[in-house]
Amino acid sequence: MIFFQLLVLTSQLVGIVGVSLIGVWMGRYLGGFAWDGSSQQFNLHPLLMTIGLIFLYGEAILSYRVFRNSKKIYIKCLHGFLHLLAFVCAVVGLKAVFDNHNHENLSNMYSLHSWVGLSTVILFGLQLLIGCLSFLFPGLPQSVKASYLPTHVFFGIFIFFMAVAAALMGITEKLLFSLDNYSDLPQVAVIANCAGFFFALFAAIVGFLVMHPNYKRDAQEDADAEHEPIIMK
């Protein structure tokens, strides 16, 4: 139990530090933030995407492990709410980068980062929609929920790892575009590289906690809880 608590605490510290480093990079070294189509609007893109699709997404995944002994109906609400916040961050983050590219007449959707990133947001949106319809609303047969659950869990982890991969690609891409001396490893490059490293570590800890059998919820309690819909008929 102490090891579990230590891992959870470490995940929080690592995730917060990763997001904070992105904020420092964008705010101190790349001119700050604005909403006017400029490069300062672009700076909102990496910050919002990492807050939403890495930190908040990871928190939503961990909610079923950290509160595994709590009443499942409450965890469903928390899980769904964190996903919704993450999706809002992702949508605003996408608009920020598209507005900036269109304002400065830059091409859209040409890099591997953009392909993986947009695919991640689309899959995340579908995962959120199907998950809400499957687990938060009454009327769906229990057998259907049970059969879909493994798929939901798999894609939840898969999309999370896709988000981290997209972030690492984006960090590298931005460094290559904005620095002529990246190979000299200036201070800004160290900050950005550390952010990526912390995101990878955050993903590793979240993945371990989710997949470890000792930290899973009781299967029978989950089965009983499925008969308690959040939205009553």
GROMACS .gro file of C-alpha atoms in nm:
model
  233
    1MET     CA    1   0.000   0.000   0.000
    2ILE     CA    2   0.287   0.238   0.076
    3PHE     CA    3   0.441   0.164  -0.264
    4PHE     CA    4   0.106   0.239  -0.431
    5GLN     CA    5   0.075   0.571  -0.247
    6LEU     CA    6   0.432   0.661  -0.335
    7LEU     CA    7   0.367   0.592  -0.703
    8VAL     CA    8   0.049   0.799  -0.702
    9LEU     CA    9   0.227   1.089  -0.532
   10THR     CA   10   0.515   1.062  -0.778
   11SER     CA   11   0.276   1.064  -1.072
   12GLN     CA   12   0.119   1.387  -0.946
   13LEU     CA   13   0.453   1.559  -0.898
   14VAL     CA   14   0.584   1.440  -1.235
   15GLY     CA   15   0.270   1.543  -1.421
   16ILE     CA   16   0.255   1.888  -1.262
   17VAL     CA   17   0.623   1.951  -1.325
   18GLY     CA   18   0.586   1.848  -1.691
   19VAL     CA   19   0.295   2.087  -1.749
   20SER     CA   20   0.471   2.364  -1.555
   21LEU     CA   21   0.781   2.331  -1.772
   22ILE     CA   22   0.566   2.370  -2.083
   23GLY     CA   23   0.418   2.683  -1.928
   24VAL     CA   24   0.764   2.823  -1.853
   25TRP     CA   25   0.884   2.742  -2.205
   26MET     CA   26   0.586   2.909  -2.374
   27GLY     CA   27   0.552   3.195  -2.127
   28ARG     CA   28   0.913   3.295  -2.065
   29TYR     CA   29   1.100   3.190  -2.377
   30LEU     CA   30   0.838   3.216  -2.654
   31GLY     CA   31   0.662   3.539  -2.567
   32GLY     CA   32   0.369   3.443  -2.348
   33PHE     CA   33   0.003   3.395  -2.437
   34ALA     CA   34  -0.265   3.581  -2.633
   35TRP     CA   35  -0.573   3.513  -2.846
   36ASP     CA   36  -0.506   3.718  -3.158
   37GLY     CA   37  -0.382   3.467  -3.415
   38SER     CA   38  -0.018   3.544  -3.334
   39SER     CA   39   0.254   3.309  -3.217
   40GLN     CA   40   0.142   3.390  -2.862
   41GLN     CA   41  -0.190   3.224  -2.944
   42PHE     CA   42   0.001   2.922  -3.074
   43ASN     CA   43   0.168   2.900  -2.733
   44LEU     CA   44  -0.167   2.806  -2.583
   45HIS     CA   45  -0.172   2.493  -2.799
   46PRO     CA   46   0.105   2.292  -2.627
   47LEU     CA   47  -0.002   2.413  -2.284
   48LEU     CA   48  -0.369   2.323  -2.322
   49MET     CA   49  -0.303   1.994  -2.500
   50THR     CA   50  -0.065   1.874  -2.231
   51ILE     CA   51  -0.295   1.988  -1.951
   52GLY     CA   52  -0.593   1.817  -2.113
   53LEU     CA   53  -0.476   1.509  -2.299
   54ILE     CA   54  -0.189   1.418  -2.069
   55PHE     CA   55  -0.240   1.542  -1.713
   56LEU     CA   56  -0.621   1.551  -1.685
   57TYR     CA   57  -0.653   1.237  -1.897
   58GLY     CA   58  -0.405   1.059  -1.673
   59GLU     CA   59  -0.595   1.179  -1.366
   60ALA     CA   60  -0.918   1.042  -1.509
   61ILE     CA   61  -0.755   0.704  -1.568
   62LEU     CA   62  -0.606   0.697  -1.220
   63SER     CA   63  -0.937   0.780  -1.053
   64TYR     CA   64  -1.043   0.415  -1.078
   65ARG     CA   65  -0.727   0.310  -0.894
   66VAL     CA   66  -0.685   0.589  -0.638
   67PHE     CA   67  -1.051   0.563  -0.532
   68ARG     CA   68  -1.094   0.194  -0.601
   69ASN     CA   69  -1.262   0.139  -0.263
   70SER     CA   70  -1.514   0.420  -0.310
   71LYS     CA   71  -1.868   0.385  -0.440
   72LYS     CA   72  -1.839   0.336  -0.814
   73ILE     CA   73  -2.119   0.575  -0.907
   74TYR     CA   74  -1.912   0.864  -0.770
   75ILE     CA   75  -1.600   0.749  -0.949
   76LYS     CA   76  -1.794   0.733  -1.274
   77CYS     CA   77  -1.891   1.098  -1.231
   78LEU     CA   78  -1.534   1.203  -1.151
   79HIS     CA   79  -1.394   0.995  -1.438
   80GLY     CA   80  -1.639   1.145  -1.685
   81PHE     CA   81  -1.596   1.502  -1.558
   82LEU     CA   82  -1.217   1.488  -1.590
   83HIS     CA   83  -1.250   1.349  -1.942
   84LEU     CA   84  -1.488   1.631  -2.031
   85LEU     CA   85  -1.245   1.893  -1.899
   86ALA     CA   86  -0.965   1.728  -2.095
   87PHE     CA   87  -1.173   1.735  -2.414
   88VAL     CA   88  -1.253   2.106  -2.370
   89CYS     CA   89  -0.882   2.181  -2.328
   90ALA     CA   90  -0.802   1.978  -2.640
   91VAL     CA   91  -1.065   2.154  -2.854
   92VAL     CA   92  -0.949   2.501  -2.747
   93GLY     CA   93  -0.588   2.393  -2.798
   94LEU     CA   94  -0.664   2.277  -3.151
   95LYS     CA   95  -0.842   2.601  -3.236
   96ALA     CA   96  -0.543   2.796  -3.108
   97VAL     CA   97  -0.300   2.627  -3.345
   98PHE     CA   98  -0.533   2.632  -3.649
   99ASP     CA   99  -0.609   3.002  -3.594
  100ASN     CA  100  -0.239   3.079  -3.571
  101HIS     CA  101  -0.150   2.882  -3.884
  102ASN     CA  102  -0.432   3.042  -4.082
  103HIS     CA  103  -0.340   3.389  -3.956
  104GLU     CA  104   0.022   3.347  -4.062
  105ASN     CA  105  -0.057   3.154  -4.383
  106LEU     CA  106   0.114   2.838  -4.262
  107SER     CA  107   0.021   2.492  -4.385
  108ASN     CA  108  -0.193   2.268  -4.166
  109MET     CA  109  -0.181   1.893  -4.114
  110TYR     CA  110   0.146   1.814  -4.292
  111SER     CA  111   0.356   1.670  -4.008
  112LEU     CA  112   0.343   1.336  -3.831
  113HIS     CA  113   0.279   1.529  -3.509
  114SER     CA  114  -0.036   1.683  -3.654
  115TRP     CA  115  -0.160   1.350  -3.790
  116VAL     CA  116  -0.111   1.168  -3.462
  117GLY     CA  117  -0.238   1.462  -3.260
  118LEU     CA  118  -0.562   1.514  -3.450
  119SER     CA  119  -0.624   1.138  -3.460
  120THR     CA  120  -0.580   1.133  -3.083
  121VAL     CA  121  -0.837   1.409  -3.029
  122ILE     CA  122  -1.089   1.241  -3.260
  123LEU     CA  123  -1.044   0.904  -3.092
  124PHE     CA  124  -1.064   1.069  -2.751
  125GLY     CA  125  -1.391   1.237  -2.844
  126LEU     CA  126  -1.538   0.909  -2.968
  127GLN     CA  127  -1.416   0.730  -2.656
  128LEU     CA  128  -1.583   0.994  -2.439
  129LEU     CA  129  -1.910   0.980  -2.631
  130ILE     CA  130  -1.935   0.601  -2.644
  131GLY     CA  131  -1.827   0.572  -2.282
  132CYS     CA  132  -2.099   0.812  -2.167
  133LEU     CA  133  -2.365   0.633  -2.369
  134SER     CA  134  -2.248   0.295  -2.244
  135PHE     CA  135  -2.183   0.354  -1.875
  136LEU     CA  136  -2.355   0.674  -1.762
  137PHE     CA  137  -2.702   0.628  -1.905
  138PRO     CA  138  -2.963   0.367  -1.816
  139GLY     CA  139  -3.123   0.121  -2.054
  140LEU     CA  140  -2.821  -0.051  -2.203
  141PRO     CA  141  -2.821  -0.424  -2.121
  142GLN     CA  142  -2.563  -0.532  -1.865
  143SER     CA  143  -2.428  -0.794  -2.106
  144VAL     CA  144  -2.350  -0.524  -2.362
  145LYS     CA  145  -2.171  -0.312  -2.102
  146ALA     CA  146  -1.967  -0.609  -1.986
  147SER     CA  147  -1.865  -0.703  -2.338
  148TYR     CA  148  -1.768  -0.345  -2.429
  149LEU     CA  149  -1.572  -0.273  -2.109
  150PRO     CA  150  -1.243  -0.442  -2.218
  151THR     CA  151  -1.252  -0.245  -2.543
  152HIS     CA  152  -1.316   0.077  -2.352
  153VAL     CA  153  -1.024   0.009  -2.118
  154PHE     CA  154  -0.788  -0.082  -2.404
  155PHE     CA  155  -0.864   0.228  -2.609
  156GLY     CA  156  -0.846   0.445  -2.299
  157ILE     CA  157  -0.485   0.344  -2.242
  158PHE     CA  158  -0.400   0.338  -2.614
  159ILE     CA  159  -0.531   0.692  -2.673
  160PHE     CA  160  -0.349   0.817  -2.364
  161PHE     CA  161  -0.020   0.680  -2.496
  162MET     CA  162  -0.100   0.832  -2.837
  163ALA     CA  163  -0.141   1.171  -2.667
  164VAL     CA  164   0.197   1.139  -2.498
  165ALA     CA  165   0.360   1.033  -2.825
  166ALA     CA  166   0.205   1.333  -3.004
  167ALA     CA  167   0.335   1.563  -2.731
  168LEU     CA  168   0.689   1.428  -2.762
  169MET     CA  169   0.675   1.476  -3.138
  170GLY     CA  170   0.540   1.827  -3.095
  171ILE     CA  171   0.809   1.926  -2.844
  172THR     CA  172   1.084   1.807  -3.078
  173GLU     CA  173   0.923   1.972  -3.379
  174LYS     CA  174   0.886   2.308  -3.201
  175LEU     CA  175   1.247   2.298  -3.080
  176LEU     CA  176   1.375   2.225  -3.430
  177PHE     CA  177   1.165   2.507  -3.578
  178SER     CA  178   1.247   2.767  -3.312
  179LEU     CA  179   1.616   2.702  -3.240
  180ASP     CA  180   1.915   2.723  -3.468
  181ASN     CA  181   2.143   2.584  -3.199
  182TYR     CA  182   1.937   2.295  -3.065
  183SER     CA  183   2.239   2.065  -3.084
  184ASP     CA  184   2.423   2.295  -2.841
  185LEU     CA  185   2.147   2.223  -2.585
  186PRO     CA  186   2.066   2.577  -2.470
  187GLN     CA  187   1.865   2.629  -2.153
  188VAL     CA  188   1.531   2.640  -2.333
  189ALA     CA  189   1.607   2.306  -2.497
  190VAL     CA  190   1.685   2.151  -2.158
  191ILE     CA  191   1.352   2.276  -2.023
  192ALA     CA  192   1.156   2.141  -2.319
  193ASN     CA  193   1.341   1.808  -2.320
  194CYS     CA  194   1.278   1.769  -1.947
  195ALA     CA  195   0.907   1.836  -2.002
  196GLY     CA  196   0.895   1.555  -2.255
  197PHE     CA  197   1.088   1.325  -2.024
  198PHE     CA  198   0.845   1.394  -1.739
  199PHE     CA  199   0.546   1.324  -1.964
  200ALA     CA  200   0.696   0.990  -2.063
  201LEU     CA  201   0.757   0.908  -1.696
  202PHE     CA  202   0.402   1.015  -1.607
  203ALA     CA  203   0.265   0.781  -1.876
  204ALA     CA  204   0.479   0.494  -1.747
  205ILE     CA  205   0.353   0.535  -1.390
  206VAL     CA  206  -0.010   0.568  -1.496
  207GLY     CA  207   0.022   0.262  -1.718
  208PHE     CA  208   0.178   0.059  -1.438
  209LEU     CA  209  -0.087   0.156  -1.183
  210VAL     CA  210  -0.369   0.079  -1.423
  211MET     CA  211  -0.235  -0.256  -1.539
  212HIS     CA  212  -0.114  -0.393  -1.205
  213PRO     CA  213  -0.369  -0.650  -1.083
  214ASN     CA  214  -0.323  -0.561  -0.714
  215TYR     CA  215  -0.459  -0.210  -0.770
  216LYS     CA  216  -0.777  -0.301  -0.954
  217ARG     CA  217  -1.127  -0.264  -0.815
  218ASP     CA  218  -1.321  -0.563  -0.692
  219ALA     CA  219  -1.491  -0.723  -0.992
  220GLN     CA  220  -1.804  -0.825  -0.802
  221GLU     CA  221  -1.854  -0.476  -0.660
  222ASP     CA  222  -1.824  -0.335  -1.010
  223ALA     CA  223  -2.084  -0.579  -1.138
  224ASP     CA  224  -2.324  -0.479  -0.861
  225ALA     CA  225  -2.260  -0.110  -0.919
  226GLU     CA  226  -2.356  -0.135  -1.284
  227HIS     CA  227  -2.715  -0.173  -1.173
  228GLU     CA  228  -2.705   0.180  -1.026
  229PRO     CA  229  -2.745   0.420  -1.322
  230ILE     CA  230  -2.635   0.778  -1.274
  231ILE     CA  231  -2.929   0.919  -1.469
  232MET     CA  232  -3.251   0.775  -1.334
  233LYS     CA  233  -3.538   0.673  -1.558
   0.00000   0.00000   0.00000
